[in-house]
Short mmCIF file of C-alpha atoms in Angstrom, two decimals:
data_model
loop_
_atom_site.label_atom_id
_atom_site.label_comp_id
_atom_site.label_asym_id
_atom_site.label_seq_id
_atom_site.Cartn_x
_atom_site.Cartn_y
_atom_site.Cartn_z
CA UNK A 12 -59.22 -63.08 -49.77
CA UNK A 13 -60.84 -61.62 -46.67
CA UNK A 14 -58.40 -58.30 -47.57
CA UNK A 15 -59.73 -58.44 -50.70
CA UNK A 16 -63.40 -58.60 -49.66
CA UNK A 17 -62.68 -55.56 -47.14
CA UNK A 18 -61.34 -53.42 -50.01
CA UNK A 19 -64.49 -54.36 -52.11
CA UNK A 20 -66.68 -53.41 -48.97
CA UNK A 21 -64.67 -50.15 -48.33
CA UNK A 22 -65.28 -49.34 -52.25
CA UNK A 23 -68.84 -50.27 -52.22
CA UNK A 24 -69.27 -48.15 -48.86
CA UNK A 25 -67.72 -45.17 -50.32
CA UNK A 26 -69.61 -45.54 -53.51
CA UNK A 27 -72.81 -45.60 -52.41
CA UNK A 28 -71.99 -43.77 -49.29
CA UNK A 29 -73.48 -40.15 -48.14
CA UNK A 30 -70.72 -38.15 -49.87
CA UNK A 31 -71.14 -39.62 -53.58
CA UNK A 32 -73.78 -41.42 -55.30
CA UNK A 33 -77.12 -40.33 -52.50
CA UNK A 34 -76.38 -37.18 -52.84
CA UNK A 35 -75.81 -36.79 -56.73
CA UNK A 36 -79.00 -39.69 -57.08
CA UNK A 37 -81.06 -37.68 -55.12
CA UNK A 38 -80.51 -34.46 -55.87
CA UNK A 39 -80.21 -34.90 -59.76
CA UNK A 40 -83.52 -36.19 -59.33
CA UNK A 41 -84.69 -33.46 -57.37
CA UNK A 42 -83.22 -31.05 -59.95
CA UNK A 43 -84.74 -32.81 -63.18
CA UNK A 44 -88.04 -32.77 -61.05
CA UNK A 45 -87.82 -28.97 -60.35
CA UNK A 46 -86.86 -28.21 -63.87
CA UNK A 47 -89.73 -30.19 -65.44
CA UNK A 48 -92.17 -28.64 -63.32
CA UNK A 49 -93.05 -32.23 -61.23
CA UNK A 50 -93.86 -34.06 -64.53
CA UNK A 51 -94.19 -37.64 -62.75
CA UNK A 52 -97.27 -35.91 -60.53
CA UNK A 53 -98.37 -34.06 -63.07
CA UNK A 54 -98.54 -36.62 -66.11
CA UNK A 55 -98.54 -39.85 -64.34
CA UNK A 56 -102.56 -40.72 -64.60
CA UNK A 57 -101.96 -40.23 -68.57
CA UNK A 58 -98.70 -42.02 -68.53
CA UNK A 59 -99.94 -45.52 -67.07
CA UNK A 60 -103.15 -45.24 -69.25
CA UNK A 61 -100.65 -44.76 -72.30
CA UNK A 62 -98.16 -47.58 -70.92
CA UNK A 63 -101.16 -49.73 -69.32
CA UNK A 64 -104.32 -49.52 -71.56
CA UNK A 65 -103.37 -48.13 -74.85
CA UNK A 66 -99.68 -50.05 -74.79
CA UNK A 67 -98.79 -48.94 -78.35
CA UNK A 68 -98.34 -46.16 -80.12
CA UNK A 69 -99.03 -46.19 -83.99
CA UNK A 70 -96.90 -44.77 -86.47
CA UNK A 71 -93.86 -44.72 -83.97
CA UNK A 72 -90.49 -45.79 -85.92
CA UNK A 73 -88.90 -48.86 -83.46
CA UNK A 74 -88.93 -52.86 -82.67
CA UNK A 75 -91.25 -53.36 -80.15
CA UNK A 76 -94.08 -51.63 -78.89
CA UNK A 77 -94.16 -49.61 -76.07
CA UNK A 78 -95.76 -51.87 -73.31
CA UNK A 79 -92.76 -54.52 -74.53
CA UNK A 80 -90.42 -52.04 -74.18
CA UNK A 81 -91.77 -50.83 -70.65
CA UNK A 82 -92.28 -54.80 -69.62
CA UNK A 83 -88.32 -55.58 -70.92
CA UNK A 84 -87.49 -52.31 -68.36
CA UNK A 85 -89.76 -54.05 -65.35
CA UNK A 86 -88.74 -57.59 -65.87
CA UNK A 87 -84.98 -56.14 -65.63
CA UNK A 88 -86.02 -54.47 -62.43
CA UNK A 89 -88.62 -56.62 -60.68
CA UNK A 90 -86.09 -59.08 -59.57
CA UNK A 91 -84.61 -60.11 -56.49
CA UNK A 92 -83.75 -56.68 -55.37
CA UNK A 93 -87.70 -56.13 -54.84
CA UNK A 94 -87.79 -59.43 -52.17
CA UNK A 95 -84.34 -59.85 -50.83
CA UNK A 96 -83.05 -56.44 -51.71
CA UNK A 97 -85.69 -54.58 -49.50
CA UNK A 98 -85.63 -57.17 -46.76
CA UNK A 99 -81.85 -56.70 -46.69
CA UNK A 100 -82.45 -52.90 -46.70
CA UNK A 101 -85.10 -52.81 -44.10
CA UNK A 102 -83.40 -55.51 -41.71
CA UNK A 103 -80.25 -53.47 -41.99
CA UNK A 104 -81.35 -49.96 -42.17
CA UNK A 105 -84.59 -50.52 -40.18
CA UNK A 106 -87.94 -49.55 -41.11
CA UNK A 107 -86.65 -46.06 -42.11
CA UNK A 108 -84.95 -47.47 -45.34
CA UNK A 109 -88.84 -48.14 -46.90
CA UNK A 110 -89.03 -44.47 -46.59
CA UNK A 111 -85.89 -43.61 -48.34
CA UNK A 112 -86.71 -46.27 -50.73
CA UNK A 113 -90.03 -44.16 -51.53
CA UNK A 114 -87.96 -40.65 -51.89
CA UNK A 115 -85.48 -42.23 -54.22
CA UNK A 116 -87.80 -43.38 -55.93
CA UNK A 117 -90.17 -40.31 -56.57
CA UNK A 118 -87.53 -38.42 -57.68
CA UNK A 119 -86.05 -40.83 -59.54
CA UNK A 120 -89.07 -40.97 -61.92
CA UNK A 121 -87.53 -37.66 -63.03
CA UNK A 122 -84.27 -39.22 -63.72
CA UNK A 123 -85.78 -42.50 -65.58
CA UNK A 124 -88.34 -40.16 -67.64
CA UNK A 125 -85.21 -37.86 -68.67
CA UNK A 126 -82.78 -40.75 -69.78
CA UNK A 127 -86.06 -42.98 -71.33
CA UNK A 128 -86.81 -39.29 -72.75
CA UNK A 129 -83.07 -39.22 -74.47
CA UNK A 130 -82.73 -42.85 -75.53
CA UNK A 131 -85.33 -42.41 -77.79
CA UNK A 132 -83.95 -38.83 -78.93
CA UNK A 133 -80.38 -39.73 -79.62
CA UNK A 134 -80.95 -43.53 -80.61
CA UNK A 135 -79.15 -44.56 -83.87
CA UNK A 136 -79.87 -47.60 -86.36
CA UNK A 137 -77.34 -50.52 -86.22
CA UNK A 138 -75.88 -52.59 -88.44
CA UNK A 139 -78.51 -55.01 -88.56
CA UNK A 140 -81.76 -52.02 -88.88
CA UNK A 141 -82.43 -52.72 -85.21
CA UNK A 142 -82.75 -49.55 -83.03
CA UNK A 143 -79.77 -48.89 -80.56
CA UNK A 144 -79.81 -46.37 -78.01
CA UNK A 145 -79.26 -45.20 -74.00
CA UNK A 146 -76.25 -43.70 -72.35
CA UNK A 147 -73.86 -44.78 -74.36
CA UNK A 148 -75.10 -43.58 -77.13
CA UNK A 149 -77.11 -40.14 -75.45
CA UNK A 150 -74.14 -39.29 -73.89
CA UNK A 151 -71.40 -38.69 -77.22
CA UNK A 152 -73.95 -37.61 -79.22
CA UNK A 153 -75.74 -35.16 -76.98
CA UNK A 154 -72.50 -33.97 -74.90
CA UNK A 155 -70.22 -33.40 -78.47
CA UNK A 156 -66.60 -33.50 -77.40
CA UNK A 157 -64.26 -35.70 -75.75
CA UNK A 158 -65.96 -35.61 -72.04
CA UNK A 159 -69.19 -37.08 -74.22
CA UNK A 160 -67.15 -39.53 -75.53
CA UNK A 161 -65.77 -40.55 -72.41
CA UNK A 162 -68.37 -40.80 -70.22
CA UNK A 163 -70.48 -42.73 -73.28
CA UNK A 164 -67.24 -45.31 -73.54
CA UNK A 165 -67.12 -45.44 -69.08
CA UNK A 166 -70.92 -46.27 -69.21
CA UNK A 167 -70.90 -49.15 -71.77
CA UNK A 168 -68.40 -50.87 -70.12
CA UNK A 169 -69.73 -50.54 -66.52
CA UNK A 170 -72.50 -51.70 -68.14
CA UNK A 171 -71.44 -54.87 -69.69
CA UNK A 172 -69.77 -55.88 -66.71
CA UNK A 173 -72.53 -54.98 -64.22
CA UNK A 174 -75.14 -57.40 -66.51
CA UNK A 175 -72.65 -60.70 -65.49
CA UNK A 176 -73.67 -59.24 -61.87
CA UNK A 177 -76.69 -57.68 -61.29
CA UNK A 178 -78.65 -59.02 -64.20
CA UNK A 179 -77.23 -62.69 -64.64
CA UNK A 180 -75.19 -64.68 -61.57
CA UNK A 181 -76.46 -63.27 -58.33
CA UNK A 182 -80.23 -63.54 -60.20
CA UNK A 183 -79.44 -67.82 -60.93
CA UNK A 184 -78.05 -67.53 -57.74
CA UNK A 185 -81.00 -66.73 -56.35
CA UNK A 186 -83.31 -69.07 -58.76
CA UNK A 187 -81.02 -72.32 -57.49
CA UNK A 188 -81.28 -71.36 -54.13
CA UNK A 189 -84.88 -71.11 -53.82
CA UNK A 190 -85.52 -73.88 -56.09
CA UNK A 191 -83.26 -76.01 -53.47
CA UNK A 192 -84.68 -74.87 -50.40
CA UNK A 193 -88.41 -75.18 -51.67
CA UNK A 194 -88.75 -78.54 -54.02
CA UNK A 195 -84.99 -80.15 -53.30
CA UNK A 196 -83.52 -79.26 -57.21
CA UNK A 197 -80.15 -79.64 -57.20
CA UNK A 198 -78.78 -76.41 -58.47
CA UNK A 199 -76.63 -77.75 -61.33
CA UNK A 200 -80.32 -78.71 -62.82
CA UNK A 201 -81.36 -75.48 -62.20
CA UNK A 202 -78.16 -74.61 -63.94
CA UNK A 203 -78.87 -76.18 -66.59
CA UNK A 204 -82.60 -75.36 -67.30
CA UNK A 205 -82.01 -71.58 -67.00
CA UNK A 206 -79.28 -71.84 -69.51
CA UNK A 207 -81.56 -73.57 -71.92
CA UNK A 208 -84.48 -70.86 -71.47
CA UNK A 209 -81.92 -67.98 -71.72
CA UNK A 210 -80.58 -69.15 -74.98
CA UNK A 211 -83.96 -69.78 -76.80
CA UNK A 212 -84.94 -66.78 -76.13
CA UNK A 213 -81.99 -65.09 -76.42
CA UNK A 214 -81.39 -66.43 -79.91
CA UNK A 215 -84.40 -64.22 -81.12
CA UNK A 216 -82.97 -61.07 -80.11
CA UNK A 217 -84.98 -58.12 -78.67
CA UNK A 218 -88.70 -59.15 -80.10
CA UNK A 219 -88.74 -62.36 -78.83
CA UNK A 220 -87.28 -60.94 -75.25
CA UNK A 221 -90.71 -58.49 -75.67
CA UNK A 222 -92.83 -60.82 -76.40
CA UNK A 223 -91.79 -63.00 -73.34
CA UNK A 224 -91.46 -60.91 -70.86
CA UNK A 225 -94.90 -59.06 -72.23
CA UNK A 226 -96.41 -62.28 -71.55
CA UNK A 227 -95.34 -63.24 -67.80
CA UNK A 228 -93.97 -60.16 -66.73
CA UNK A 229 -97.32 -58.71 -65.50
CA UNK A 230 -98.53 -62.47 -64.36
CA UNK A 231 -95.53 -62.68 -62.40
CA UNK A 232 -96.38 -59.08 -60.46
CA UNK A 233 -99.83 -59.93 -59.77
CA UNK A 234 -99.19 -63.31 -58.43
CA UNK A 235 -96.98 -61.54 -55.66
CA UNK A 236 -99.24 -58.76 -55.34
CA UNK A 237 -102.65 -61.02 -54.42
CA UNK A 238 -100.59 -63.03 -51.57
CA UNK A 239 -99.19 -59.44 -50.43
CA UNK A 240 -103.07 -58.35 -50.76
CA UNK A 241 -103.68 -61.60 -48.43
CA UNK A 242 -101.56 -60.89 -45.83
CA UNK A 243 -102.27 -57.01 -45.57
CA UNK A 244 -106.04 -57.50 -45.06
CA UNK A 245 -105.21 -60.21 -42.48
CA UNK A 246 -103.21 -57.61 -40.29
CA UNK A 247 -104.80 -54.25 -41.34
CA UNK A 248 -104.53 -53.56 -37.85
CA UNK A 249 -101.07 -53.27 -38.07
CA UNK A 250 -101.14 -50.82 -40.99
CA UNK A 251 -101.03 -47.84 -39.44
CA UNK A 252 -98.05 -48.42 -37.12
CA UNK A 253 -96.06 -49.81 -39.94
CA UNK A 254 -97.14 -46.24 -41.65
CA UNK A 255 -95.86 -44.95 -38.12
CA UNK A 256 -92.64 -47.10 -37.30
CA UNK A 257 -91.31 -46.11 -41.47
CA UNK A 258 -91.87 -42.58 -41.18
CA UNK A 259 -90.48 -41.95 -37.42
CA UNK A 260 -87.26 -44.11 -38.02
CA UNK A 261 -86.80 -42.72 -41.26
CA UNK A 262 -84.80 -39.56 -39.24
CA UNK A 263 -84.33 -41.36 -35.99
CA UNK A 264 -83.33 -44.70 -36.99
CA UNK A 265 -82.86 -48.54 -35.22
CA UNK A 266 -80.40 -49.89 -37.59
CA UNK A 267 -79.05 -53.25 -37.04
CA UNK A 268 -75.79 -51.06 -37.16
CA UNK A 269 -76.84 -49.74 -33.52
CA UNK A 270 -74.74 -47.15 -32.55
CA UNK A 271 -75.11 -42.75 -32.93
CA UNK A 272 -78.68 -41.28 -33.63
CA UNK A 273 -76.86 -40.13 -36.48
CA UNK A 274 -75.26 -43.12 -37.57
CA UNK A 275 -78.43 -44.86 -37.59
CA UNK A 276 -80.31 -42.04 -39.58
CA UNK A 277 -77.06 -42.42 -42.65
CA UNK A 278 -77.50 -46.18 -42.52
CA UNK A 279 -81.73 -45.92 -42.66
CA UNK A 280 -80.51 -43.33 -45.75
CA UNK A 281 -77.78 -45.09 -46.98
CA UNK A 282 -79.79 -48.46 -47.42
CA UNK A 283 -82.58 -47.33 -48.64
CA UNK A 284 -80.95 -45.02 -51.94
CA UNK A 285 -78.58 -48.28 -51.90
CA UNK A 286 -81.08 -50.97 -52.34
CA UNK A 287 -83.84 -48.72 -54.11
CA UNK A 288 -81.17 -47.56 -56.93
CA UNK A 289 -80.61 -51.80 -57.22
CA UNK A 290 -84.70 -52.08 -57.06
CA UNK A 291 -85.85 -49.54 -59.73
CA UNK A 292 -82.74 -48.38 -61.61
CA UNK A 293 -83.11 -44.50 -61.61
CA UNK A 294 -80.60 -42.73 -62.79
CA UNK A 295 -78.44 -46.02 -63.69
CA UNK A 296 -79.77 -45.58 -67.30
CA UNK A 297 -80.56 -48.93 -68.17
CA UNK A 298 -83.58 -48.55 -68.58
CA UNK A 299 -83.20 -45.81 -71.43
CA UNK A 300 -81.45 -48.91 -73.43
CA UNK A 301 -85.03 -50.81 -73.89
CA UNK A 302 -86.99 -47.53 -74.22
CA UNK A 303 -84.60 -46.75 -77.49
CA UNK A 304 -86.17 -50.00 -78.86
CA UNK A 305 -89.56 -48.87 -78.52
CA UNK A 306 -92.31 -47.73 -81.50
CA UNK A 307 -93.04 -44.50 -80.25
CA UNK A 308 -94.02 -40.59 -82.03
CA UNK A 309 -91.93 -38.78 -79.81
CA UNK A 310 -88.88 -39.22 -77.02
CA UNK A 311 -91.63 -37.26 -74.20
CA UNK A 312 -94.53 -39.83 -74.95
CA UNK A 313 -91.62 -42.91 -74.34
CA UNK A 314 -90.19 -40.99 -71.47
CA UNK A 315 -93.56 -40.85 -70.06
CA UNK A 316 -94.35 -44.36 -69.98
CA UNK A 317 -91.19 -45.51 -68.93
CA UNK A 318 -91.46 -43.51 -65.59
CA UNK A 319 -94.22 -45.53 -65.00
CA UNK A 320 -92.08 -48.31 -64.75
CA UNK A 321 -89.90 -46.75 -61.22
CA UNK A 322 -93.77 -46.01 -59.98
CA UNK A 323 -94.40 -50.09 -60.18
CA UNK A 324 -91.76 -51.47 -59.42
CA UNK A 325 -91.01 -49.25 -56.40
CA UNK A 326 -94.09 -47.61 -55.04
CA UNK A 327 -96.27 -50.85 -55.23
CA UNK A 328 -94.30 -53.79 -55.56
CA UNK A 329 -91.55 -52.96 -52.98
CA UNK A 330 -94.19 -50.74 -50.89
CA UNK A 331 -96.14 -54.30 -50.52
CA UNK A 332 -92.54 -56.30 -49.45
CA UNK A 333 -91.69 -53.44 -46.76
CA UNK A 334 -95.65 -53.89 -45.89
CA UNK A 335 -95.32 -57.20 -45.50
CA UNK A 336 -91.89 -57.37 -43.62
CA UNK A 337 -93.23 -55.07 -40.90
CA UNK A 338 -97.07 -55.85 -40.31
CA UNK A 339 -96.19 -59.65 -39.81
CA UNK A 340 -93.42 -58.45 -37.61
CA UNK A 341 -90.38 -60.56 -39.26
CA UNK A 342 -88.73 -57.93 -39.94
CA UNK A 343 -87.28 -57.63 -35.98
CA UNK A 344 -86.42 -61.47 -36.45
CA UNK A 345 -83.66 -62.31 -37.66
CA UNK A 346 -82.59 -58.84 -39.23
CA UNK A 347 -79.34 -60.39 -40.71
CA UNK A 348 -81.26 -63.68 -43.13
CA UNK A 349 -82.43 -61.19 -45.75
CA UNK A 350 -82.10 -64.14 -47.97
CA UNK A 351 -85.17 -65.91 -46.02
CA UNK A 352 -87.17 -62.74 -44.53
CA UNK A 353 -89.53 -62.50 -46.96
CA UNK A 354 -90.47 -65.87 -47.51
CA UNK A 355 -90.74 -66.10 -43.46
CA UNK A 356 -92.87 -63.25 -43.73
CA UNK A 357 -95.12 -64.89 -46.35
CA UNK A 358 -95.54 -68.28 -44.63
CA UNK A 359 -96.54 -66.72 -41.46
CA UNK A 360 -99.03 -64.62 -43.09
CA UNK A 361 -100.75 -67.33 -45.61
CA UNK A 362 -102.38 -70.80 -44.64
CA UNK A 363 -100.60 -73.83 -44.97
CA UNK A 364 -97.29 -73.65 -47.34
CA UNK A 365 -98.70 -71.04 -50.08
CA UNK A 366 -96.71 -67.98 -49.03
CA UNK A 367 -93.33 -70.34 -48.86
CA UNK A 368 -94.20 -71.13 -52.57
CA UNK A 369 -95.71 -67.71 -53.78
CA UNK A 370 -92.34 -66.15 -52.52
CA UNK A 371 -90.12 -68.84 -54.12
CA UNK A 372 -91.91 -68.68 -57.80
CA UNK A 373 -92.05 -64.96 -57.45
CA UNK A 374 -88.45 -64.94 -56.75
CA UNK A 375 -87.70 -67.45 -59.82
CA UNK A 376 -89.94 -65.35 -62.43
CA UNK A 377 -88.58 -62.16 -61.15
CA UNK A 378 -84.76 -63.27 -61.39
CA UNK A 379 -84.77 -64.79 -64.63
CA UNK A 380 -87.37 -61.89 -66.51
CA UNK A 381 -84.54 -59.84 -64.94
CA UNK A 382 -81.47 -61.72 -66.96
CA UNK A 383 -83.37 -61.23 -70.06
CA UNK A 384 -83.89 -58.00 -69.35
CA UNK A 385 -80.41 -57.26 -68.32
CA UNK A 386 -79.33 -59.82 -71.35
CA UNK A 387 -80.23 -56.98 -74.19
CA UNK A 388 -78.95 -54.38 -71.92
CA UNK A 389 -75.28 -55.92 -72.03
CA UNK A 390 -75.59 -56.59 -75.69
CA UNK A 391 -76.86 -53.01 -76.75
CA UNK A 392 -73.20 -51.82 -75.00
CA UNK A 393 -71.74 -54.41 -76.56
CA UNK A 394 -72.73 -53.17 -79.73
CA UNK A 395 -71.89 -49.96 -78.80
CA UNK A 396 -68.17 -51.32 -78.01
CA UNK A 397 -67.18 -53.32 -80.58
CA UNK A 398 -70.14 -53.14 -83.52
CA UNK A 399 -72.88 -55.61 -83.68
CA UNK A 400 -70.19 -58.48 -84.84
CA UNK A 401 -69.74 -58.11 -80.75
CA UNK A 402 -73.69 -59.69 -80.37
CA UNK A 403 -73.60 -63.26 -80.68
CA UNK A 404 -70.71 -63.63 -78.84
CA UNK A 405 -71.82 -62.01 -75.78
CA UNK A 406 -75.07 -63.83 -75.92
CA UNK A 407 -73.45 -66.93 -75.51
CA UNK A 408 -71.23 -66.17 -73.10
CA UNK A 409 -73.79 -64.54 -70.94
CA UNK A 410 -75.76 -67.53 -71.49
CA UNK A 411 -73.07 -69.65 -70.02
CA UNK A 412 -72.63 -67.48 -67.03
CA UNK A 413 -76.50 -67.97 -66.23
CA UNK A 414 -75.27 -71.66 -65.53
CA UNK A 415 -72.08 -70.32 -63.52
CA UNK A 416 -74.18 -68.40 -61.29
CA UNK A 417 -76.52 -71.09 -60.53
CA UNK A 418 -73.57 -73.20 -58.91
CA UNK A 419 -71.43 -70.99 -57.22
CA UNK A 420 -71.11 -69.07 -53.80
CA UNK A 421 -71.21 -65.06 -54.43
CA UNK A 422 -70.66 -63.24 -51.34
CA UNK A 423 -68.20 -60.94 -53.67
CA UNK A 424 -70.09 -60.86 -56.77
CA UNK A 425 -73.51 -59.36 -54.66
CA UNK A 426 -70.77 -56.23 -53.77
CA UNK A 427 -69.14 -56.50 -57.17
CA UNK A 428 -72.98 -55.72 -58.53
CA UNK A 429 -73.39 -53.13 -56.44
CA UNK A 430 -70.19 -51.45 -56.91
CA UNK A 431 -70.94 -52.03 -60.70
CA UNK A 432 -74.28 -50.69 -60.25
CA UNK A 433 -72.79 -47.28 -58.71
CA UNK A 434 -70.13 -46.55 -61.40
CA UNK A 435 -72.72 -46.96 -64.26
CA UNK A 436 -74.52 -44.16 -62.64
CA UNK A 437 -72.19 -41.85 -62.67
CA UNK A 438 -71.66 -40.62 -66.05
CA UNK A 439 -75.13 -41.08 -66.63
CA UNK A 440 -76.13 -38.75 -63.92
CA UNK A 441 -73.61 -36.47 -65.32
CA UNK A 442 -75.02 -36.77 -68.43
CA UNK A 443 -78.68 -35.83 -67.17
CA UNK A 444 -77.37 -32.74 -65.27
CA UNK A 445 -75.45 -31.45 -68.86
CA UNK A 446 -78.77 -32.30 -70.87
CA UNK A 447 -81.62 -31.09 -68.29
CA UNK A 448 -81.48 -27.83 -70.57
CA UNK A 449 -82.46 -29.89 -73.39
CA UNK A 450 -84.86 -32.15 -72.07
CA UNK A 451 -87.06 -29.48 -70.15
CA UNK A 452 -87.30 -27.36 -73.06
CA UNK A 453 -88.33 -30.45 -75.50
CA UNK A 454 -90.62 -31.48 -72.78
CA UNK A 455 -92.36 -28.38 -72.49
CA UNK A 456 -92.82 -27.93 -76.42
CA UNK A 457 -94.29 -31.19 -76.71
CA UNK A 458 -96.73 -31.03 -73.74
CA UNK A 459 -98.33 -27.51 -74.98
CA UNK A 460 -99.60 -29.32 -77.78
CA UNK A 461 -100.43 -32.86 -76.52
CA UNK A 462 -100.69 -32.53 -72.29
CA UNK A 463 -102.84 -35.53 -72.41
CA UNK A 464 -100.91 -37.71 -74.28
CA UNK A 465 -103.50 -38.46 -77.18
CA UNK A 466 -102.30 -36.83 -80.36
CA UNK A 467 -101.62 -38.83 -83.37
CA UNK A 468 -98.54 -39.45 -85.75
CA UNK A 469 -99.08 -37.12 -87.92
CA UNK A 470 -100.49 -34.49 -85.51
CA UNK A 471 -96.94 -35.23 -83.87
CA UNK A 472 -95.46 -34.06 -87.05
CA UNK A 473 -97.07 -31.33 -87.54
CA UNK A 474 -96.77 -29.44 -84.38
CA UNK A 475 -93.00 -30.97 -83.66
CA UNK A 476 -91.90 -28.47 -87.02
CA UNK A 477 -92.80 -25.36 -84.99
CA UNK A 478 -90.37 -26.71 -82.57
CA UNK A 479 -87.73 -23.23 -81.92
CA UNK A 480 -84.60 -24.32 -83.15
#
């Protein structure tokens, strides 16, 4: 076993080390970004009033509406990657990592508004007259020949094994641990309780997983925000060296690694595209599956609002964590209990027991809106794999492995996930670079006639036929 685990650490190292996935994350995104002209600066004001304000957009074909499809995307990524994930990255790589965290994520709107942008554009109607669409769908329909077809196949099932990871055991793993550490459940009860809400609202498919998670989703975000809010006022003071501390060690570096100037700045780097990638999902194309779902006019208008979703989950909600971690100090602790930083960080920073509690429900709304989300991710691939006689099957068995998770020690599933969590990107990122022709020149056609987002159906129609062909 401990061979074993050193292989799996070597892979995961390599993986998401400086010579594969950072480089081809970050500089697809900073490609897409150059080639559409900085859309997530330019558009983003109209994008969150679209996603935030307006949340639907009539006479769009689809399941759900847009704000469900854009609160399925967040509740997949606001998980536990956004508390432990960034403690892990900043007690590891330092105060640096926040930084990198920030970069990965500003050009990964790029990369999320691009494969959002060509769920909806290649998406196909299943069996059941549900839409179906992402990678593995964008990628052998909009690369046509075998290398399509290959990379569309690769995706799907690093997909479906990555949702048993990422989006279902190490997220009940988390749930059981906090609920044992906080109120003294036994984690077999929170097991079992998980695997009872998982299947009702599994049961109902993709609507019902929108209308939850359009419900809680943006209760859960604001409860951690206001006790993040809390503790921020209380040491404003501290602000600006925080500010300070990320962006100096961001190229100098005091990794709990030690060692090299050098080797400090790759960790910083190397945790930060690591555990931002797990945080927001840019570039994995997940994300792209629930935008295919959406009612929406056009692939740009989806695109748009589903960028917004990398903005909140990374440049607020992990911005506050990383905030939080440094101005209270914890952080410096005990660099190595990621598990237990932030909810340190909150308890010395609120009165009495609140910010033990806020961080413990946070953690158990974030985890399990993040197996639902992750649920209909799995089964779209599924479907994808084997034809929607695939579906039910999968939902039950992920539903079992919710209860699995719960009541089991995963020091090799976390690297499985992230190993997992690397491969899916791949032929994704691949498949961005291939289509970036496509997608900037769609992009551009569309925005001449609508830049602020506000045209209607059939004004959508009408200036879409003049579309060069």
């Amino acid at each position: 076993m401990p061979n074993f685990e050193k292989i799996l650490g070597d892979l995961s190292s390599f993986v998401w080390g400086p010579w594969l996935l950072i480089p081809l994350l970050l500089g697809t995104g900073l490609y897409l970004t150059i080639r559409l002209g900085g859309i997530q600066f330019r558009k983003l004001v109209p994008a969150l009033r679209l996603a935030l304000i307006e949340r639907r957009d009539d006479g769009g074909k689809g399941d759900i509406s847009q704000y469900q499809a854009l609160t399925t995307a967040l509740a997949a990524t606001v998980g536990v990657g956004n508390i432990v994930g960034v403690a892990a990255a900043i007690g590891l790589g330092g105060p640096g990592a926040l930084f990198w965290m920030w970069v990965t994520a500003l050009v990964g709107m790029a990369s999320k508004y691009s494969e959002a942008f060509l769920g909806v554009r290649f998406r196909v109607t299943d069996a059941k007259g549900e839409q179906s669409g992402g990678p593995q769908y964008y990628l052998y329909r909009g690369i046509q020949n075998n290398w399509g077809l290959v990379l569309s196949i690769l995706f799907a099932v690093f997909a479906v094994l990555a949702s048993f990871g990422i989006g279902n055991m190490t997220q009940s793993n988390a749930v059981a641990a906090q609920m044992e550490n906080t109120f003294g459940v036994a984690p077999a009860v929170t097991g079992l309780i998980l695997f009872t809400f998982t299947g009702l609202v599994l049961i109902g498919g993709i609507k019902w997983i929108g209308r939850v998670t359009a419900a809680f989703v943006p209760f859960m975000i604001v409860l951690y925000l206001m006790g993040g809010t809390y503790i921020l006022i209380a040491n404003a003071a501290e602000i600006p060296g925080a500010f300070g501390l990320i962006f100096s060690e961001a190229f100098t570096g005091q990794s709990a690694a030690g060692g090299l100037l050098g080797s400090a700045f790759l960790y910083a780097l190397q945790m930060g595209v690591a555990r931002g990638i797990f945080s927001n999902e840019s570039g994995m194309g997940s994300a792209a599956i629930a935008a295919a779902a959406a009612k929406t006019t056009h692939p740009v208008r989806q695109g748009l609002v589903s960028m917004t979703q990398t903005f909140i989950d990374t440049i607020i909600v992990v911005s506050f964590t990383g905030l939080v971690l440094i101005t209270t100090g914890v952080w410096d602790v005990d660099r190595a209990a990621s598990g237990t930083m932030t909810a340190n960080a909150f308890t010395i920073g609120l009165p009495g027991e609140w910010g033990h509690y806020i961080v413990s429900l946070s953690v158990m709304f974030f985890a399990f809106s993040t197996i639902l989300g992750w649920s209909y991710y799995g089964e779209r691939c599924v479907e994808r794999l084997v034809g929607r006689r695939g579906v039910t099957p999968y939902r039950v068995f992920f539903t079992c492995v919710v209860f699995v998770g719960a009541v089991s020690q995963l020091t090799i599933v976390w690297t499985i996930a992230d190993i997992l969590n690397g491969l899916m990107a791949l032929p994704n990122l691949i498949g961005l670079l291939v289509l970036s022709g496509l997608i900037a020149r769609e992009t551009k056609h569309y925005l001449a006639h609508d830049p602020e987002l506000r045209a209607s159906a059939r004004q959508v129609r009408e200036f879409m036929a003049t579309l060069p062909r």
